[in-house]
Amino acid sequence: FAAAKDVTTPIDMLIAGRPDLAIPIDDDSVTENGSCQTSAELHVVAELSLMRSLGIHELVAVTTGTATQTIFDEHFDPQHAVYSSLSSDFDVPANSYFGISCSFDNPTGTVVNFGESAHDEICLSGIYRYPPKPPTTASPFECLLGQVI
């Protein structure tokens, strides 16, 4: 591990996703989407998919103007949720939007809602970025709460 004096580029994490999802009973996969806007340029270095047992796929994209670029698009395995380093830093211009899409299979026979219980589901992405933003009372959940980050 590096000593604090050796760290030259501190990073932090923002949480993006959909806090109000309800996954219906369905024979097909269901996709839930969330987004948030950036106010300043930032650089993404890694991503951590956060879903539970019904999650099967997550996509994270950045839209600037009319151009959309995918930065993460992978199958989700709830038994092996790990962060993924990007092959190179992804530069996100100011006034861009993070879009998060989570796909689920719901064979439970009941609607599954967002929540903290193991019986609930989540659609979140932990996005590692720099430069870090000064702490606020909502950090790192500003994006998830719909605030411009």
Short mmCIF file of C-alpha atoms in Angstrom, two decimals:
data_model
loop_
_atom_site.label_atom_id
_atom_site.label_comp_id
_atom_site.label_asym_id
_atom_site.label_seq_id
_atom_site.Cartn_x
_atom_site.Cartn_y
_atom_site.Cartn_z
CA PHE A 1 0.00 0.00 0.00
CA ALA A 2 1.12 3.54 -0.70
CA ALA A 3 1.78 5.94 2.12
CA ALA A 4 -0.27 9.13 2.16
CA LYS A 5 2.82 11.13 1.16
CA ASP A 6 3.09 9.02 -2.03
CA VAL A 7 -0.44 9.74 -3.26
CA THR A 8 -0.23 12.29 -6.06
CA THR A 9 -3.79 12.13 -7.42
CA PRO A 10 -6.49 11.67 -4.78
CA ILE A 11 -9.80 10.22 -6.02
CA ASP A 12 -13.27 9.89 -4.59
CA MET A 13 -16.48 8.13 -5.53
CA LEU A 14 -19.86 9.34 -6.63
CA ILE A 15 -22.93 7.10 -6.54
CA ALA A 16 -25.21 7.23 -9.58
CA GLY A 17 -28.32 5.20 -10.36
CA ARG A 18 -32.03 4.91 -9.75
CA PRO A 19 -33.24 5.26 -6.14
CA ASP A 20 -36.95 4.72 -6.82
CA LEU A 21 -37.08 1.52 -8.83
CA ALA A 22 -39.81 -1.11 -8.72
CA ILE A 23 -39.06 -4.28 -10.65
CA PRO A 24 -42.29 -5.83 -11.94
CA ILE A 25 -43.03 -9.52 -12.23
CA ASP A 26 -42.06 -10.29 -15.80
CA ASP A 27 -41.02 -13.21 -17.95
CA ASP A 28 -38.51 -10.97 -19.74
CA SER A 29 -35.64 -8.90 -18.42
CA VAL A 30 -36.55 -5.44 -17.14
CA THR A 31 -34.25 -2.42 -17.42
CA GLU A 32 -34.28 0.54 -15.02
CA ASN A 33 -32.48 3.81 -15.85
CA GLY A 34 -31.09 6.71 -13.84
CA SER A 35 -29.00 9.77 -14.68
CA CYS A 36 -27.36 12.89 -13.33
CA GLN A 37 -25.57 15.95 -14.68
CA THR A 38 -22.01 17.15 -14.19
CA SER A 39 -21.21 20.83 -13.65
CA ALA A 40 -17.44 20.54 -13.95
CA GLU A 41 -14.99 18.42 -15.90
CA LEU A 42 -13.98 15.22 -14.17
CA HIS A 43 -12.00 12.09 -14.95
CA VAL A 44 -13.35 8.57 -14.36
CA VAL A 45 -10.87 5.82 -13.50
CA ALA A 46 -13.03 2.88 -12.32
CA GLU A 47 -16.60 1.67 -11.81
CA LEU A 48 -18.30 -0.57 -9.21
CA SER A 49 -21.65 -2.13 -10.15
CA LEU A 50 -24.03 -2.30 -7.20
CA MET A 51 -27.09 -4.55 -7.59
CA ARG A 52 -28.37 -7.54 -5.68
CA SER A 53 -29.48 -11.06 -6.62
CA LEU A 54 -31.89 -10.08 -9.43
CA GLY A 55 -29.32 -7.93 -11.27
CA ILE A 56 -27.98 -9.34 -14.54
CA HIS A 57 -26.38 -6.44 -16.46
CA GLU A 58 -25.21 -2.84 -15.98
CA LEU A 59 -24.31 -0.14 -18.49
CA VAL A 60 -22.76 3.24 -17.63
CA ALA A 61 -22.58 5.87 -20.37
CA VAL A 62 -21.73 9.56 -20.60
CA THR A 63 -23.70 11.88 -22.86
CA THR A 64 -22.30 15.25 -23.91
CA GLY A 65 -24.56 17.16 -26.28
CA THR A 66 -25.79 14.54 -28.74
CA ALA A 67 -22.80 12.19 -28.37
CA THR A 68 -23.02 9.20 -26.01
CA GLN A 69 -20.00 7.10 -25.04
CA THR A 70 -20.20 3.87 -23.06
CA ILE A 71 -17.65 3.57 -20.28
CA PHE A 72 -18.89 0.29 -18.76
CA ASP A 73 -21.13 -2.44 -20.22
CA GLU A 74 -20.93 -5.80 -18.45
CA HIS A 75 -22.87 -8.81 -17.21
CA PHE A 76 -23.49 -8.60 -13.45
CA ASP A 77 -22.78 -11.52 -11.12
CA PRO A 78 -24.06 -10.86 -7.58
CA GLN A 79 -21.62 -13.45 -6.21
CA HIS A 80 -18.63 -11.57 -7.65
CA ALA A 81 -19.28 -7.83 -7.52
CA VAL A 82 -15.91 -6.14 -8.02
CA TYR A 83 -14.79 -2.75 -9.19
CA SER A 84 -13.51 -2.45 -12.75
CA SER A 85 -10.57 -0.21 -13.59
CA LEU A 86 -10.93 1.50 -16.95
CA SER A 87 -8.13 0.82 -19.42
CA SER A 88 -7.48 4.58 -19.46
CA ASP A 89 -8.95 7.59 -17.70
CA PHE A 90 -12.24 8.67 -19.23
CA ASP A 91 -12.53 12.46 -19.48
CA VAL A 92 -16.04 13.74 -18.78
CA PRO A 93 -16.65 17.31 -19.97
CA ALA A 94 -18.65 19.76 -17.87
CA ASN A 95 -22.41 19.72 -18.50
CA SER A 96 -22.42 16.03 -19.40
CA TYR A 97 -24.83 13.37 -18.11
CA PHE A 98 -24.06 10.02 -16.52
CA GLY A 99 -26.63 7.43 -17.57
CA ILE A 100 -26.95 4.19 -15.61
CA SER A 101 -28.97 1.23 -16.95
CA CYS A 102 -29.52 -1.87 -14.82
CA SER A 103 -31.20 -5.01 -16.12
CA PHE A 104 -32.98 -7.48 -13.87
CA ASP A 105 -34.72 -10.84 -14.03
CA ASN A 106 -37.54 -11.11 -11.49
CA PRO A 107 -38.79 -14.67 -10.99
CA THR A 108 -39.97 -13.98 -7.41
CA GLY A 109 -43.71 -13.71 -8.14
CA THR A 110 -43.85 -10.27 -6.52
CA VAL A 111 -42.79 -6.71 -7.34
CA VAL A 112 -39.33 -5.99 -5.91
CA ASN A 113 -38.61 -2.42 -4.80
CA PHE A 114 -35.49 -0.38 -4.09
CA GLY A 115 -34.33 -0.80 -0.52
CA GLU A 116 -31.74 -1.86 2.00
CA SER A 117 -33.03 -5.37 2.70
CA ALA A 118 -31.51 -8.41 1.01
CA HIS A 119 -35.02 -8.97 -0.41
CA ASP A 120 -34.97 -5.54 -2.07
CA GLU A 121 -32.96 -4.49 -5.12
CA ILE A 122 -30.71 -1.57 -6.05
CA CYS A 123 -29.50 -0.03 -9.29
CA LEU A 124 -26.35 1.89 -8.43
CA SER A 125 -22.92 2.52 -9.85
CA GLY A 126 -19.97 3.64 -7.79
CA ILE A 127 -17.94 5.86 -10.10
CA TYR A 128 -14.35 6.57 -9.05
CA ARG A 129 -13.27 10.03 -10.20
CA TYR A 130 -10.77 12.80 -9.81
CA PRO A 131 -10.38 15.53 -8.89
CA PRO A 132 -12.25 14.82 -5.67
CA LYS A 133 -15.05 17.20 -4.85
CA PRO A 134 -14.99 19.02 -1.50
CA PRO A 135 -17.19 17.16 0.99
CA THR A 136 -20.81 18.18 1.42
CA THR A 137 -23.61 16.83 3.56
CA ALA A 138 -24.85 14.75 0.60
CA SER A 139 -21.48 13.39 -0.61
CA PRO A 140 -21.13 10.93 -2.35
CA PHE A 141 -24.88 10.71 -2.98
CA GLU A 142 -25.45 14.08 -4.68
CA CYS A 143 -25.77 12.46 -8.12
CA LEU A 144 -28.17 9.79 -6.84
CA LEU A 145 -30.29 12.48 -5.19
CA GLY A 146 -30.63 14.36 -8.49
CA GLN A 147 -28.20 17.17 -7.68
CA VAL A 148 -25.83 18.46 -10.35
CA ILE A 149 -22.35 17.26 -9.45
#
